[in-house]
Coordinates of C-alpha atoms in Angstrom, one line a residue:
X1 CA 29.9 -76.5 9.7
X2 CA 26.2 -76.3 10.6
X3 CA 23.9 -73.8 8.9
X4 CA 21.3 -71.9 10.8
X5 CA 17.9 -73.3 9.9
X6 CA 16.4 -69.8 9.9
X7 CA 18.9 -68.7 7.3
X8 CA 18.1 -71.6 5.1
X9 CA 14.4 -70.8 5.3
X10 CA 15.3 -67.3 4.0
X11 CA 17.8 -68.5 1.4
X12 CA 16.0 -71.4 -0.2
X13 CA 13.2 -69.3 -1.8
X14 CA 15.7 -66.9 -3.3
X15 CA 17.7 -69.7 -4.8
X16 CA 14.5 -70.9 -6.6
X17 CA 13.7 -67.4 -7.7
X18 CA 17.3 -66.5 -8.8
X19 CA 17.2 -68.0 -12.3
X20 CA 13.9 -66.1 -13.1
X21 CA 15.2 -62.9 -11.6
X22 CA 18.4 -63.1 -13.6
X23 CA 16.5 -63.8 -16.8
X24 CA 14.0 -61.0 -16.1
X25 CA 16.6 -58.5 -15.2
X26 CA 18.8 -59.2 -18.3
X27 CA 16.0 -59.0 -20.8
X28 CA 13.9 -56.3 -19.0
X29 CA 15.9 -53.9 -17.0
X30 CA 19.2 -54.0 -18.8
X31 CA 17.6 -52.9 -22.2
X32 CA 15.8 -50.1 -20.3
X33 CA 19.0 -48.8 -18.9
X34 CA 20.8 -49.2 -22.2
X35 CA 17.9 -47.3 -23.9
X36 CA 18.2 -44.5 -21.4
X37 CA 21.9 -44.2 -22.0
X38 CA 21.3 -44.3 -25.8
X39 CA 18.8 -41.4 -25.5
X40 CA 21.6 -39.0 -24.7
X41 CA 23.5 -39.8 -27.8
X42 CA 23.3 -39.5 -31.6
X43 CA 23.8 -43.0 -32.6
X44 CA 26.1 -43.5 -35.5
X45 CA 26.6 -46.7 -37.4
X46 CA 30.1 -45.6 -38.5
X47 CA 32.4 -44.2 -35.8
X48 CA 31.7 -43.4 -32.2
X49 CA 28.2 -42.2 -31.0
X50 CA 28.1 -38.4 -30.4
X51 CA 27.0 -37.2 -26.9
X52 CA 24.0 -34.7 -27.4
X53 CA 22.8 -34.4 -23.8
X54 CA 19.1 -33.5 -23.6
X55 CA 18.8 -32.5 -27.2
X56 CA 16.8 -35.6 -28.2
X57 CA 14.3 -34.9 -25.3
X58 CA 14.0 -31.2 -26.3
X59 CA 13.4 -32.2 -29.9
X60 CA 10.6 -34.6 -28.8
X61 CA 8.8 -31.8 -27.0
X62 CA 8.8 -29.7 -30.2
X63 CA 8.1 -32.5 -32.7
X64 CA 4.8 -31.8 -34.4
X65 CA 4.6 -35.3 -35.8
X66 CA 5.0 -36.8 -32.4
X67 CA 2.5 -34.3 -31.0
X68 CA -0.1 -35.5 -33.6
X69 CA 0.7 -39.1 -32.7
X70 CA 0.3 -38.3 -29.0
X71 CA -3.1 -36.7 -29.7
X72 CA -4.2 -39.8 -31.6
X73 CA -3.0 -42.0 -28.7
X74 CA -4.9 -39.9 -26.2
X75 CA -8.1 -40.3 -28.2
X76 CA -7.4 -44.0 -28.6
X77 CA -6.8 -44.4 -24.8
X78 CA -9.9 -42.5 -23.7
X79 CA -12.2 -44.2 -26.2
X80 CA -11.0 -47.7 -25.6
X81 CA -11.0 -47.3 -21.8
X82 CA -14.5 -45.9 -21.6
X83 CA -16.2 -47.9 -24.4
X84 CA -14.4 -51.2 -23.6
X85 CA -14.9 -50.9 -19.8
X86 CA -18.6 -50.1 -20.0
X87 CA -19.2 -52.8 -22.7
X88 CA -17.4 -55.4 -20.7
X89 CA -19.3 -54.4 -17.6
X90 CA -22.7 -54.8 -19.5
X91 CA -21.6 -58.2 -20.9
X92 CA -20.4 -59.4 -17.5
X93 CA -23.8 -58.5 -15.9
X94 CA -25.6 -60.4 -18.8
X95 CA -23.4 -63.5 -18.7
X96 CA -23.0 -63.8 -14.9
X97 CA -23.9 -67.3 -13.7
X98 CA -22.9 -71.0 -14.0
X99 CA -25.5 -72.3 -16.5
X100 CA -24.0 -74.3 -19.3
X101 CA -25.2 -72.1 -22.1
X102 CA -23.8 -69.0 -20.4
X103 CA -20.4 -70.7 -20.0
X104 CA -20.5 -71.6 -23.8
X105 CA -21.3 -68.0 -24.7
X106 CA -18.6 -66.6 -22.4
X107 CA -16.1 -69.0 -24.1
X108 CA -17.1 -67.8 -27.5
X109 CA -16.8 -64.2 -26.5
X110 CA -13.3 -64.8 -25.1
X111 CA -11.9 -66.1 -28.4
X112 CA -10.7 -62.6 -29.5
X113 CA -8.6 -62.4 -26.4
X114 CA -6.6 -65.6 -27.2
X115 CA -6.3 -65.0 -30.9
X116 CA -3.2 -63.5 -32.5
X117 CA -3.4 -59.8 -33.2
X118 CA -2.2 -60.5 -36.7
X119 CA -5.2 -62.8 -37.3
X120 CA -7.5 -60.2 -35.7
X121 CA -6.1 -57.5 -38.0
X122 CA -6.7 -59.7 -41.1
X123 CA -10.3 -60.3 -40.0
X124 CA -10.8 -56.6 -39.6
X125 CA -9.3 -55.8 -43.0
X126 CA -11.8 -58.3 -44.5
X127 CA -14.7 -56.9 -42.6
X128 CA -13.9 -53.3 -43.3
X129 CA -12.6 -53.7 -46.9
X130 CA -13.2 -50.3 -48.5
X131 CA -15.2 -51.4 -51.5
X132 CA -18.8 -52.2 -52.1
X133 CA -17.9 -56.0 -51.9
X134 CA -16.6 -55.6 -48.3
X135 CA -18.6 -57.3 -45.6
X136 CA -19.6 -54.2 -43.7
X137 CA -20.1 -52.2 -46.9
X138 CA -22.3 -55.0 -48.2
X139 CA -24.5 -54.7 -45.1
X140 CA -24.6 -50.9 -45.4
X141 CA -25.6 -51.4 -49.1
X142 CA -28.4 -53.7 -48.1
X143 CA -29.9 -50.9 -46.0
X144 CA -29.3 -48.3 -48.8
X145 CA -26.0 -46.9 -47.4
X146 CA -23.1 -45.7 -49.5
X147 CA -19.8 -47.7 -49.4
X148 CA -17.4 -46.2 -46.8
X149 CA -13.6 -46.0 -46.9
X150 CA -13.1 -47.2 -43.3
X151 CA -9.3 -47.8 -42.8
X152 CA -8.5 -46.0 -46.1
X153 CA -10.4 -42.9 -45.0
X154 CA -8.4 -40.5 -42.8
X155 CA -11.7 -39.5 -41.0
X156 CA -12.7 -43.0 -40.2
X157 CA -9.5 -45.1 -39.9
X158 CA -8.8 -44.2 -36.2
X159 CA -12.4 -45.1 -35.2
X160 CA -12.1 -48.5 -37.0
X161 CA -8.8 -49.3 -35.2
X162 CA -10.4 -48.2 -31.8
X163 CA -13.2 -50.7 -32.5
X164 CA -10.8 -53.5 -33.0
X165 CA -9.1 -52.7 -29.6
X166 CA -12.5 -52.6 -27.9
X167 CA -13.5 -56.0 -29.4
X168 CA -10.1 -57.5 -28.3
X169 CA -10.2 -56.0 -24.7
X170 CA -13.8 -56.7 -23.8
X171 CA -13.2 -60.4 -23.0
X172 CA -10.3 -59.7 -20.6
X173 CA -12.3 -57.0 -18.8
X174 CA -15.4 -59.2 -18.8
X175 CA -13.6 -62.0 -16.9
X176 CA -12.4 -59.4 -14.3
X177 CA -15.8 -58.1 -13.8
X178 CA -17.4 -61.6 -13.5
X179 CA -14.8 -62.4 -10.8
X180 CA -15.7 -59.2 -9.0
X181 CA -19.4 -60.0 -9.2
X182 CA -18.8 -63.4 -7.7
X183 CA -17.1 -61.7 -4.7
X184 CA -20.1 -59.4 -3.8
X185 CA -21.9 -60.5 -0.7
X186 CA -25.3 -61.9 -1.8
X187 CA -26.9 -60.9 1.5
X188 CA -26.7 -57.3 0.3
X189 CA -28.9 -58.1 -2.6
X190 CA -31.3 -60.0 -0.3
X191 CA -31.5 -56.9 2.0
X192 CA -32.1 -54.7 -1.0
X193 CA -35.0 -57.0 -2.1
X194 CA -36.5 -56.7 1.4
X195 CA -36.3 -52.9 1.2
X196 CA -38.0 -53.1 -2.2
X197 CA -35.1 -51.7 -4.2
X198 CA -35.5 -51.7 -8.0
X199 CA -32.9 -53.5 -10.2
X200 CA -31.4 -50.2 -11.2
X201 CA -31.0 -49.1 -7.5
X202 CA -29.4 -52.4 -6.6
X203 CA -27.0 -52.0 -9.5
X204 CA -26.0 -48.5 -8.4
X205 CA -25.9 -49.1 -4.6
X206 CA -24.7 -52.7 -4.4
X207 CA -23.1 -53.9 -7.6
X208 CA -21.1 -50.8 -8.6
X209 CA -19.6 -50.3 -5.1
X210 CA -18.7 -53.9 -4.9
X211 CA -17.0 -53.7 -8.3
X212 CA -14.7 -50.7 -7.5
X213 CA -11.6 -52.9 -7.3
X214 CA -12.5 -54.6 -10.6
X215 CA -13.1 -51.1 -12.2
X216 CA -9.7 -50.0 -10.9
X217 CA -7.9 -53.0 -12.5
X218 CA -9.8 -52.7 -15.8
X219 CA -9.0 -48.9 -16.1
X220 CA -5.3 -49.4 -15.2
X221 CA -4.9 -52.2 -17.8
X222 CA -6.7 -50.2 -20.4
X223 CA -4.6 -47.2 -19.9
X224 CA -1.4 -49.1 -20.1
X225 CA -2.4 -51.1 -23.1
X226 CA -3.7 -48.0 -24.8
X227 CA -0.6 -45.9 -24.3
X228 CA 1.6 -48.8 -25.5
X229 CA -0.5 -49.9 -28.4
X230 CA 1.5 -50.9 -31.4
X231 CA 0.6 -54.2 -33.0
X232 CA -3.0 -53.5 -33.5
X233 CA -2.3 -50.3 -35.3
X234 CA 0.8 -51.4 -37.3
X235 CA -0.9 -54.6 -38.6
X236 CA -4.0 -52.9 -39.7
X237 CA -3.1 -49.3 -41.0
X238 CA 0.6 -49.0 -40.3
X239 CA -0.2 -45.5 -38.9
X240 CA -1.9 -44.4 -42.1
X241 CA -3.7 -43.1 -44.1
X242 CA -1.8 -39.8 -43.9
X243 CA -0.9 -40.3 -40.3
X244 CA -4.6 -40.5 -39.3
X245 CA -3.9 -43.5 -37.0
X246 CA -0.3 -42.8 -36.1
X247 CA 0.3 -43.4 -32.4
X248 CA 3.3 -42.9 -30.2
X249 CA 4.6 -46.5 -30.5
X250 CA 4.3 -46.5 -34.4
X251 CA 6.1 -43.2 -34.4
X252 CA 8.9 -44.6 -32.3
X253 CA 9.2 -47.7 -34.5
X254 CA 9.4 -45.6 -37.7
X255 CA 11.9 -43.3 -36.1
X256 CA 14.1 -46.1 -35.0
X257 CA 13.9 -48.6 -37.7
X258 CA 13.0 -46.6 -40.8
X259 CA 14.8 -43.3 -40.2
X260 CA 17.5 -45.2 -38.1
X261 CA 17.5 -42.3 -35.5
X262 CA 18.0 -44.6 -32.5
X263 CA 18.9 -41.9 -30.0
X264 CA 15.7 -39.9 -30.6
X265 CA 13.6 -43.1 -30.7
X266 CA 15.2 -44.1 -27.3
X267 CA 14.4 -40.7 -25.8
X268 CA 10.7 -40.8 -26.8
X269 CA 10.6 -44.5 -25.6
X270 CA 11.9 -43.4 -22.2
X271 CA 9.5 -40.5 -21.9
X272 CA 6.6 -42.9 -22.7
X273 CA 8.0 -45.3 -20.1
X274 CA 8.3 -42.6 -17.5
X275 CA 4.8 -41.3 -18.2
X276 CA 3.4 -44.9 -17.9
X277 CA 5.1 -45.4 -14.5
X278 CA 3.9 -42.0 -13.3
X279 CA 0.4 -42.8 -14.4
X280 CA 0.6 -46.1 -12.5
X281 CA 1.8 -44.4 -9.3
X282 CA -1.0 -41.8 -9.5
X283 CA -3.5 -44.5 -10.1
X284 CA -2.3 -46.5 -7.1
X285 CA -2.3 -43.4 -4.9
X286 CA -5.9 -42.5 -5.9
X287 CA -6.9 -46.1 -5.3
X288 CA -5.4 -46.3 -1.9
X289 CA -7.0 -42.9 -0.9
X290 CA -10.4 -44.3 -1.9
X291 CA -9.7 -47.6 -0.1
X292 CA -9.0 -45.7 3.2
X293 CA -12.1 -43.5 3.0

């Protein structure tokens, strides 16, 4: 029996993709579906789970602890997106080019991006140790400043954790911006020079419009990373002190694995998942609208 060559050309790529698709589906989509089903139950370790319908979702909407965690998450997302994006943009402008010393500096700056979060958290704890012998406190003391509590102070802890996320994200965003800068037509800069444009006007009228796709990617990645942040917070403060750095993901973790309320944790997880998907769709729609104007 002969097989149509056109059918083979369609089938062979899917045969190569099949193992990865099966693996991805089993470990990605199956847990999502099981989590959604679990969110409608009160999970019991002895006996059958009890169907509670939308009760877990209704509880999530009125949970003050979750509301506080959501507020912290929102502050975290907005701060890391704006500060990290602008800083990465500035670093990319400074380090654009192929000179050897620039490449060495770029490599050095990229180290936080490839270092384990647990290691970064330990470095952060050493730097911001809340005593006069801490690194940052020693520097403050040299200039006559009083020792600060940093991650042990409820008024400062969230800012210190945000600083860690900015430090970790800037290298990724910097690489995206540098790739975007390489794609800008150099003739536009030559034309601006002929017109006598100042560096600031070239930046605003040539560089920034040329980097709109890069800004779009950086903003989307920052939003997703921010709303799903867990390791950076859990390994530095664990959500403390007094819930000052509690975010949605640490709240879900504690609900599920400390209070063992799996049904409620699954409901909040699915709400966060739906919100992230919705945010991505809105971002894509806005991006497409700007692309067609």
